PDB file of C-alpha atoms and ligand atoms in Angstrom:
ATOM      1  CA  MET A1154      -7.313 -11.165 -13.790  1.00  0.00           C
ATOM      2  CA  ARG A1155      -8.874  -8.183 -12.058  1.00  0.00           C
ATOM      3  CA  LYS A1156      -8.852  -4.813 -13.803  1.00  0.00           C
ATOM      4  CA  LYS A1157     -10.669  -1.679 -12.802  1.00  0.00           C
ATOM      5  CA  ARG A1158     -10.773   1.819 -14.284  1.00  0.00           C
ATOM      6  CA  GLU A1159     -10.944   4.697 -11.811  1.00  0.00           C
ATOM      7  CA  THR A1160     -10.801   8.494 -11.928  1.00  0.00           C
ATOM      8  CA  LEU A1161      -8.730  10.472  -9.404  1.00  0.00           C
ATOM      9  CA  LYS A1162      -9.896  13.687  -7.740  1.00  0.00           C
ATOM     10  CA  ASP A1163      -8.315  15.823 -10.491  1.00  0.00           C
ATOM     11  CA  GLY A1164      -9.787  13.767 -13.329  1.00  0.00           C
ATOM     12  CA  THR A1165      -6.689  11.621 -13.989  1.00  0.00           C
ATOM     13  CA  LYS A1166      -7.718   8.212 -15.338  1.00  0.00           C
ATOM     14  CA  VAL A1167      -6.042   5.192 -13.798  1.00  0.00           C
ATOM     15  CA  LEU A1168      -6.200   1.461 -14.253  1.00  0.00           C
ATOM     16  CA  ILE A1169      -5.971  -0.694 -11.147  1.00  0.00           C
ATOM     17  CA  ARG A1170      -4.924  -4.264 -11.815  1.00  0.00           C
ATOM     18  CA  ASP A1171      -3.174  -7.274 -10.349  1.00  0.00           C
ATOM     19  CA  LEU A1172       0.599  -7.385 -10.604  1.00  0.00           C
ATOM     20  CA  HIS A1173       1.977  -9.861 -13.094  1.00  0.00           C
ATOM     21  CA  TYR A1174       5.504 -10.884 -13.872  1.00  0.00           C
ATOM     22  CA  GLU A1175       5.467  -9.077 -17.229  1.00  0.00           C
ATOM     23  CA  TYR A1176       5.341  -5.785 -15.270  1.00  0.00           C
ATOM     24  CA  LEU A1177       8.756  -6.282 -13.667  1.00  0.00           C
ATOM     25  CA  ASP A1178      10.560  -3.784 -15.951  1.00  0.00           C
ATOM     26  CA  LYS A1179       7.889  -1.142 -15.442  1.00  0.00           C
ATOM     27  CA  LEU A1180       7.913  -1.805 -11.701  1.00  0.00           C
ATOM     28  CA  MET A1181      11.687  -1.262 -11.569  1.00  0.00           C
ATOM     29  CA  LYS A1182      11.247   1.998 -13.502  1.00  0.00           C
ATOM     30  CA  PHE A1183       8.582   3.099 -10.994  1.00  0.00           C
ATOM     31  CA  TYR A1184      10.672   2.216  -7.931  1.00  0.00           C
ATOM     32  CA  ARG A1185      13.820   3.814  -9.298  1.00  0.00           C
ATOM     33  CA  SER A1186      11.928   7.017 -10.059  1.00  0.00           C
ATOM     34  CA  LEU A1187      10.704   7.390  -6.462  1.00  0.00           C
ATOM     35  CA  PRO A1188      12.347  10.276  -4.640  1.00  0.00           C
ATOM     36  CA  VAL A1189      14.838   9.182  -1.985  1.00  0.00           C
ATOM     37  CA  GLU A1190      12.574  10.707   0.700  1.00  0.00           C
ATOM     38  CA  ASP A1191       9.834   8.195  -0.204  1.00  0.00           C
ATOM     39  CA  ARG A1192      12.166   5.256  -0.796  1.00  0.00           C
ATOM     40  CA  VAL A1193      14.445   5.533   2.197  1.00  0.00           C
ATOM     41  CA  TYR A1194      11.753   4.408   4.661  1.00  0.00           C
ATOM     42  CA  LEU A1195      10.651   1.308   2.746  1.00  0.00           C
ATOM     43  CA  LYS A1196      11.311  -2.147   4.204  1.00  0.00           C
ATOM     44  CA  VAL A1197      13.625  -3.290   1.438  1.00  0.00           C
ATOM     45  CA  ASP A1198      15.786  -1.678  -1.209  1.00  0.00           C
ATOM     46  CA  VAL A1199      13.351  -1.620  -4.118  1.00  0.00           C
ATOM     47  CA  THR A1200      15.964  -0.337  -6.550  1.00  0.00           C
ATOM     48  CA  LYS A1201      17.505  -3.841  -6.567  1.00  0.00           C
ATOM     49  CA  ARG A1202      15.944  -5.988  -9.283  1.00  0.00           C
ATOM     50  CA  LYS A1203      16.737  -9.230  -7.469  1.00  0.00           C
ATOM     51  CA  VAL A1204      14.945  -8.082  -4.322  1.00  0.00           C
ATOM     52  CA  VAL A1205      11.877  -7.028  -6.322  1.00  0.00           C
ATOM     53  CA  GLU A1206      11.898 -10.264  -8.311  1.00  0.00           C
ATOM     54  CA  GLN A1207      12.068 -12.357  -5.132  1.00  0.00           C
ATOM     55  CA  ARG A1208       9.130 -10.482  -3.648  1.00  0.00           C
ATOM     56  CA  MET A1209       7.115 -11.032  -6.835  1.00  0.00           C
ATOM     57  CA  LYS A1210       7.541 -14.768  -6.351  1.00  0.00           C
ATOM     58  CA  LEU A1211       5.771 -14.475  -2.979  1.00  0.00           C
ATOM     59  CA  ASN A1212       2.597 -13.775  -5.007  1.00  0.00           C
ATOM     60  CA  GLU A1213       2.542 -17.426  -5.968  1.00  0.00           C
ATOM     61  CA  GLU A1214       2.205 -18.539  -2.342  1.00  0.00           C
ATOM     62  CA  GLY A1215      -1.404 -17.375  -2.072  1.00  0.00           C
ATOM     63  CA  THR A1216      -0.807 -15.201   0.994  1.00  0.00           C
ATOM     64  CA  PHE A1217       0.755 -12.206  -0.757  1.00  0.00           C
ATOM     65  CA  PHE A1218      -1.381 -10.036  -3.020  1.00  0.00           C
ATOM     66  CA  ARG A1219      -0.151  -7.203  -5.198  1.00  0.00           C
ATOM     67  CA  ILE A1220      -1.969  -4.531  -7.152  1.00  0.00           C
ATOM     68  CA  LEU A1221      -0.720  -1.799  -9.460  1.00  0.00           C
ATOM     69  CA  ALA A1222      -2.097   1.549 -10.542  1.00  0.00           C
ATOM     70  CA  LEU A1223      -1.254   2.524 -14.120  1.00  0.00           C
ATOM     71  CA  HIS A1224      -1.610   5.787 -15.984  1.00  0.00           C
ATOM     72  CA  ASP A1225      -0.763   5.881 -19.715  1.00  0.00           C
ATOM     73  CA  ASP A1226       0.572   2.350 -19.281  1.00  0.00           C
ATOM     74  CA  GLU A1227       3.156   3.469 -16.695  1.00  0.00           C
ATOM     75  CA  ILE A1228       3.046   2.330 -13.071  1.00  0.00           C
ATOM     76  CA  ILE A1229       2.140   5.161 -10.687  1.00  0.00           C
ATOM     77  CA  GLY A1230       1.149   3.141  -7.628  1.00  0.00           C
ATOM     78  CA  ASP A1231       1.961  -0.151  -5.980  1.00  0.00           C
ATOM     79  CA  GLY A1232      -0.016  -1.869  -3.245  1.00  0.00           C
ATOM     80  CA  MET A1233       0.373  -5.108  -1.358  1.00  0.00           C
ATOM     81  CA  PHE A1234      -1.472  -7.105   1.211  1.00  0.00           C
ATOM     82  CA  GLU A1235       0.256  -9.938   3.007  1.00  0.00           C
ATOM     83  CA  ILE A1236      -1.562 -12.441   5.171  1.00  0.00           C
ATOM     84  CA  PHE A1237       0.752 -13.772   7.830  1.00  0.00           C
ATOM     85  CA  LYS A1238       1.536 -17.446   7.566  1.00  0.00           C
ATOM     86  CA  GLU A1239       2.422 -18.232  11.182  1.00  0.00           C
ATOM     87  CA  GLU A1240      -0.410 -19.937  13.091  1.00  0.00           C
ATOM     88  CA  TRP A1241      -0.660 -17.286  15.792  1.00  0.00           C
ATOM     89  CA  ARG A1242      -0.989 -14.409  13.307  1.00  0.00           C
ATOM     90  CA  LYS A1243      -2.875 -16.028  10.460  1.00  0.00           C
ATOM     91  CA  HIS A1244      -5.916 -13.826  11.162  1.00  0.00           C
ATOM     92  CA  GLN A1245      -3.815 -10.716  10.446  1.00  0.00           C
ATOM     93  CA  GLY A1246      -2.693  -9.078   7.230  1.00  0.00           C
ATOM     94  CA  GLU A1247      -0.242  -6.266   6.551  1.00  0.00           C
ATOM     95  CA  LEU A1248      -1.047  -3.575   4.028  1.00  0.00           C
ATOM     96  CA  ARG A1249       1.408  -1.340   2.170  1.00  0.00           C
ATOM     97  CA  VAL A1250       0.898   1.284  -0.533  1.00  0.00           C
ATOM     98  CA  ILE A1251       3.283   3.517  -2.501  1.00  0.00           C
ATOM     99  CA  VAL A1252       2.133   6.279  -4.831  1.00  0.00           C
ATOM    100  CA  ALA A1253       4.396   8.198  -7.261  1.00  0.00           C
ATOM    101  CA  ARG A1254       4.980  11.783  -6.086  1.00  0.00           C
ATOM    102  CA  PRO A1255       3.237  13.550  -9.020  1.00  0.00           C
ATOM    103  CA  PHE A1256       0.095  11.514  -8.287  1.00  0.00           C
ATOM    104  CA  GLN A1257       0.016  11.931  -4.505  1.00  0.00           C
ATOM    105  CA  ARG A1258      -2.833  13.791  -2.757  1.00  0.00           C
ATOM    106  CA  LYS A1259      -5.242  12.951  -5.582  1.00  0.00           C
ATOM    107  CA  GLY A1260      -6.972  10.101  -3.787  1.00  0.00           C
ATOM    108  CA  LEU A1261      -4.993   7.236  -5.314  1.00  0.00           C
ATOM    109  CA  GLY A1262      -3.695   6.046  -1.927  1.00  0.00           C
ATOM    110  CA  MET A1263      -7.304   5.826  -0.701  1.00  0.00           C
ATOM    111  CA  LEU A1264      -8.349   3.919  -3.814  1.00  0.00           C
ATOM    112  CA  MET A1265      -5.573   1.397  -3.317  1.00  0.00           C
ATOM    113  CA  PHE A1266      -6.373   1.023   0.380  1.00  0.00           C
ATOM    114  CA  ARG A1267      -9.968   0.328  -0.662  1.00  0.00           C
ATOM    115  CA  GLU A1268      -8.961  -2.373  -3.156  1.00  0.00           C
ATOM    116  CA  LEU A1269      -6.660  -4.092  -0.657  1.00  0.00           C
ATOM    117  CA  HIS A1270      -9.259  -3.772   2.043  1.00  0.00           C
ATOM    118  CA  SER A1271     -11.866  -5.569  -0.079  1.00  0.00           C
ATOM    119  CA  LEU A1272      -9.302  -8.330  -0.548  1.00  0.00           C
ATOM    120  CA  ALA A1273      -8.853  -8.532   3.242  1.00  0.00           C
ATOM    121  CA  MET A1274     -12.627  -8.852   3.637  1.00  0.00           C
ATOM    122  CA  LYS A1275     -12.749 -11.688   1.093  1.00  0.00           C
ATOM    123  CA  LYS A1276      -9.930 -13.494   2.867  1.00  0.00           C
ATOM    124  CA  ASP A1277     -11.672 -13.216   6.259  1.00  0.00           C
ATOM    125  CA  VAL A1278      -8.822 -11.287   7.821  1.00  0.00           C
ATOM    126  CA  ASP A1279      -9.711 -10.028  11.295  1.00  0.00           C
ATOM    127  CA  LYS A1280      -7.041  -7.353  11.693  1.00  0.00           C
ATOM    128  CA  ILE A1281      -5.205  -5.125   9.208  1.00  0.00           C
ATOM    129  CA  VAL A1282      -1.769  -3.935  10.295  1.00  0.00           C
ATOM    130  CA  VAL A1283       0.243  -1.070   8.833  1.00  0.00           C
ATOM    131  CA  LYS A1284       3.860  -0.606   9.911  1.00  0.00           C
ATOM    132  CA  MET A1285       5.644   2.620   9.174  1.00  0.00           C
ATOM    133  CA  MET A1286       8.708   4.580  10.141  1.00  0.00           C
ATOM    134  CA  LYS A1287       7.922   7.760  12.022  1.00  0.00           C
ATOM    135  CA  PRO A1288       8.867  10.159   9.185  1.00  0.00           C
ATOM    136  CA  GLN A1289       6.262   8.530   6.863  1.00  0.00           C
ATOM    137  CA  LYS A1290       3.766  11.283   7.604  1.00  0.00           C
ATOM    138  CA  GLY A1291       1.557  10.679   4.554  1.00  0.00           C
ATOM    139  CA  ALA A1292       1.092   7.037   5.521  1.00  0.00           C
ATOM    140  CA  ILE A1293       0.361   7.874   9.155  1.00  0.00           C
ATOM    141  CA  ASN A1294      -2.179  10.505   8.094  1.00  0.00           C
ATOM    142  CA  ILE A1295      -4.033   8.322   5.607  1.00  0.00           C
ATOM    143  CA  CYS A1296      -4.293   5.610   8.280  1.00  0.00           C
ATOM    144  CA  LYS A1297      -5.566   8.120  10.852  1.00  0.00           C
ATOM    145  CA  LYS A1298      -8.126   9.358   8.337  1.00  0.00           C
ATOM    146  CA  LEU A1299      -9.338   5.794   7.815  1.00  0.00           C
ATOM    147  CA  GLY A1300      -9.699   5.173  11.551  1.00  0.00           C
ATOM    148  CA  PHE A1301      -6.622   3.016  12.187  1.00  0.00           C
ATOM    149  CA  HIS A1302      -5.512   3.017  15.841  1.00  0.00           C
ATOM    150  CA  LYS A1303      -1.920   3.716  16.738  1.00  0.00           C
ATOM    151  CA  GLU A1304      -1.018   0.559  18.713  1.00  0.00           C
ATOM    152  CA  THR A1305       2.539   1.407  19.574  1.00  0.00           C
ATOM    153  CA  VAL A1306       5.704   3.222  18.644  1.00  0.00           C
ATOM    154  CA  ILE A1307       8.929   1.296  19.187  1.00  0.00           C
ATOM    155  CA  PRO A1308      11.852   3.722  19.421  1.00  0.00           C
ATOM    156  CA  ASN A1309      14.811   3.119  17.106  1.00  0.00           C
ATOM    157  CA  TYR A1310      13.518  -0.348  16.244  1.00  0.00           C
ATOM    158  CA  VAL A1311      14.305  -0.388  12.523  1.00  0.00           C
ATOM    159  CA  TRP A1312      16.928   1.044  10.219  1.00  0.00           C
ATOM    160  CA  ASP A1313      16.012   2.961   7.128  1.00  0.00           C
ATOM    161  CA  GLN A1314      17.724   2.409   3.763  1.00  0.00           C
ATOM    162  CA  ALA A1315      20.358   4.982   4.742  1.00  0.00           C
ATOM    163  CA  ASP A1316      21.150   2.883   7.853  1.00  0.00           C
ATOM    164  CA  GLU A1317      19.692   5.467  10.215  1.00  0.00           C
ATOM    165  CA  PRO A1318      17.707   4.112  13.178  1.00  0.00           C
ATOM    166  CA  GLN A1319      14.015   4.995  13.056  1.00  0.00           C
ATOM    167  CA  ASP A1320      11.003   4.613  15.331  1.00  0.00           C
ATOM    168  CA  LEU A1321       8.572   1.982  14.114  1.00  0.00           C
ATOM    169  CA  VAL A1322       4.893   2.984  14.225  1.00  0.00           C
ATOM    170  CA  ILE A1323       2.334   0.166  14.246  1.00  0.00           C
ATOM    171  CA  MET A1324      -1.293   0.975  13.395  1.00  0.00           C
ATOM    172  CA  THR A1325      -4.157  -1.496  13.159  1.00  0.00           C
ATOM    173  CA  CYS A1326      -7.850  -1.660  12.353  1.00  0.00           C
ATOM    174  CA  LYS A1327     -10.637  -4.169  11.964  1.00  0.00           C
ATOM    175  CA  PRO A1328     -11.658  -4.572   8.302  1.00  0.00           C
ATOM    176  CA  LYS A1329     -15.333  -4.040   9.230  1.00  0.00           C
ATOM    177  CA  ASP A1330     -14.577  -0.660  10.841  1.00  0.00           C
ATOM    178  CA  LEU A1331     -12.403   0.388   7.908  1.00  0.00           C
ATOM    179  CA  TRP A1332     -15.241  -0.428   5.535  1.00  0.00           C
ATOM    180  CA  ARG A1333     -17.468   2.076   7.343  1.00  0.00           C
ATOM    181  CA  GLU A1334     -14.769   4.764   7.001  1.00  0.00           C
ATOM    182  CA  LEU A1335     -14.172   4.032   3.311  1.00  0.00           C
ATOM    183  CA  GLU A1336     -17.892   4.152   2.569  1.00  0.00           C
ATOM    184  CA  HIS A1337     -18.112   7.455   4.445  1.00  0.00           C
ATOM    185  CA  SER A1338     -15.135   9.030   2.599  1.00  0.00           C
ATOM    186  CA  TYR A1339     -16.510   7.991  -0.748  1.00  0.00           C
ATOM    187  CA  SER A1340     -20.048   9.206  -0.203  1.00  0.00           C
ATOM    188  CA  ASP A1341     -18.786  12.512   1.290  1.00  0.00           C
ATOM    189  CA  SER A1342     -16.156  13.387  -1.291  1.00  0.00           C
ATOM    190  CA  ASP A1343     -16.577  15.519  -4.407  1.00  0.00           C
ATOM    191  CA  TRP A1344     -14.695  12.764  -6.077  1.00  0.00           C
ATOM    192  CA  GLN A1345     -17.829  10.607  -6.000  1.00  0.00           C
ATOM    193  CA  ARG A1346     -19.294  12.909  -8.650  1.00  0.00           C
ATOM    194  CA  CYS A1347     -16.513  12.399 -11.167  1.00  0.00           C
ATOM    195  CA  ARG A1348     -16.261   8.643 -10.815  1.00  0.00           C
TER     196      ARG A1348
HETATM  197  C1  COA B2102       1.109   7.294   1.958  1.00  0.00           C
HETATM  198  C2  COA B2102       0.753   7.466   0.496  1.00  0.00           C
HETATM  199  C3  COA B2102       0.575   6.102  -0.135  1.00  0.00           C
HETATM  200  C4  COA B2102      -0.567   8.252   0.380  1.00  0.00           C
HETATM  201  O1  COA B2102      -0.966   8.260  -0.999  1.00  0.00           O
HETATM  202  P1  COA B2102      -1.847   9.454  -1.627  1.00  0.00           P
HETATM  203  O2  COA B2102      -2.312   9.013  -2.978  1.00  0.00           O
HETATM  204  O3  COA B2102      -1.116  10.727  -1.565  1.00  0.00           O
HETATM  205  O4  COA B2102      -3.072   9.492  -0.620  1.00  0.00           O
HETATM  206  P2  COA B2102      -4.494  10.192  -0.825  1.00  0.00           P
HETATM  207  O5  COA B2102      -4.417  11.267  -1.846  1.00  0.00           O
HETATM  208  O6  COA B2102      -5.503   9.138  -1.020  1.00  0.00           O
HETATM  209  O7  COA B2102      -4.682  10.863   0.614  1.00  0.00           O
HETATM  210  C5  COA B2102      -5.763  10.577   1.451  1.00  0.00           C
HETATM  211  C6  COA B2102      -5.635  11.381   2.725  1.00  0.00           C
HETATM  212  O8  COA B2102      -4.502  10.978   3.499  1.00  0.00           O
HETATM  213  C7  COA B2102      -3.904  12.132   4.128  1.00  0.00           C
HETATM  214  N1  COA B2102      -2.563  12.352   3.553  1.00  0.00           N
HETATM  215  C8  COA B2102      -2.004  11.689   2.511  1.00  0.00           C
HETATM  216  N2  COA B2102      -0.753  12.144   2.300  1.00  0.00           N
HETATM  217  C9  COA B2102      -0.509  13.098   3.209  1.00  0.00           C
HETATM  218  C10 COA B2102       0.618  13.942   3.499  1.00  0.00           C
HETATM  219  N3  COA B2102       1.748  13.873   2.800  1.00  0.00           N
HETATM  220  N4  COA B2102       0.508  14.821   4.529  1.00  0.00           N
HETATM  221  C11 COA B2102      -0.619  14.905   5.250  1.00  0.00           C
HETATM  222  N5  COA B2102      -1.741  14.134   5.019  1.00  0.00           N
HETATM  223  C12 COA B2102      -1.674  13.257   4.021  1.00  0.00           C
HETATM  224  C13 COA B2102      -4.821  13.290   3.823  1.00  0.00           C
HETATM  225  O9  COA B2102      -5.799  13.348   4.846  1.00  0.00           O
HETATM  226  C14 COA B2102      -5.431  12.874   2.498  1.00  0.00           C
HETATM  227  O10 COA B2102      -6.676  13.475   2.241  1.00  0.00           O
HETATM  228  P3  COA B2102      -6.699  14.936   1.563  1.00  0.00           P
HETATM  229  O11 COA B2102      -5.712  14.956   0.443  1.00  0.00           O
HETATM  230  O12 COA B2102      -8.131  15.041   1.099  1.00  0.00           O
HETATM  231  O13 COA B2102      -6.341  15.885   2.656  1.00  0.00           O
HETATM  232  C15 COA B2102       1.866   8.293  -0.256  1.00  0.00           C
HETATM  233  O14 COA B2102       2.094   9.476   0.477  1.00  0.00           O
HETATM  234  C16 COA B2102       3.177   7.533  -0.414  1.00  0.00           C
HETATM  235  O15 COA B2102       3.312   6.742  -1.333  1.00  0.00           O
HETATM  236  N6  COA B2102       4.170   7.827   0.447  1.00  0.00           N
HETATM  237  C17 COA B2102       5.508   7.226   0.329  1.00  0.00           C
HETATM  238  C18 COA B2102       5.534   5.739   0.625  1.00  0.00           C
HETATM  239  C19 COA B2102       4.901   5.412   1.954  1.00  0.00           C
HETATM  240  O16 COA B2102       5.196   6.014   2.994  1.00  0.00           O
HETATM  241  N7  COA B2102       4.050   4.393   1.920  1.00  0.00           N
HETATM  242  C20 COA B2102       3.363   3.913   3.079  1.00  0.00           C
HETATM  243  C21 COA B2102       3.786   2.524   3.412  1.00  0.00           C
HETATM  244  S1  COA B2102       2.421   1.756   4.259  1.00  0.00           S
END
């Protein structure tokens, strides 16, 4: 079991750890507390326990990796990295991160990207893909900051949780290039001093 203590930009202490089944109740509490604006653009309806439970089972397949960020034993961030199983895409992995509103813009998203990125490196993934709906500005900006390239925008390709059509934005990067960016952000930030 991996566990790591980290300090956010404002001094908040967090624990980053693997997701385990015993966290299901806390995970539901976290998802249900997300504001609609953050939840509506997610791939699945995370307020449904059955949906969340089914996705937790994917962890057992060895191609789906989940991490959590906890503060005072409550979940404040959720991250996942999925390596595609199909032959033609098995060199690619998709990364997703969600951070609770009160903890956004404190560097937690970056920390979780870094953890999932190091997993991608270990698994010899050649390309990291992030898929977002156009209104997910925070996600698009964090990816831009880390040097992801915008590959394409497919108009009205997906529906959000309110059944509204949305443009799908696909961004990618090579894990080796992302590593350079992460190293750079860490050595340049004030945050380095309080870690
Ligand atoms: C995307 C998300 C995970 C970012 O998490 P975070 O903890 O706020 O990110 P960080 O604090 O590490 O931000 C790193 C950088 O990304 C950019 N960024 C992050 N959120 C931003 C926002 N809302 N607007 C503009 N830039 C933003 C900034 O450049 C920021 O650096 P700065 O704060 O020093 O300016 C968070 O906004 C979120 O959970 N959104 C809702 C769910 C979602 O869209 N998930 C993405 C699915 S892949």
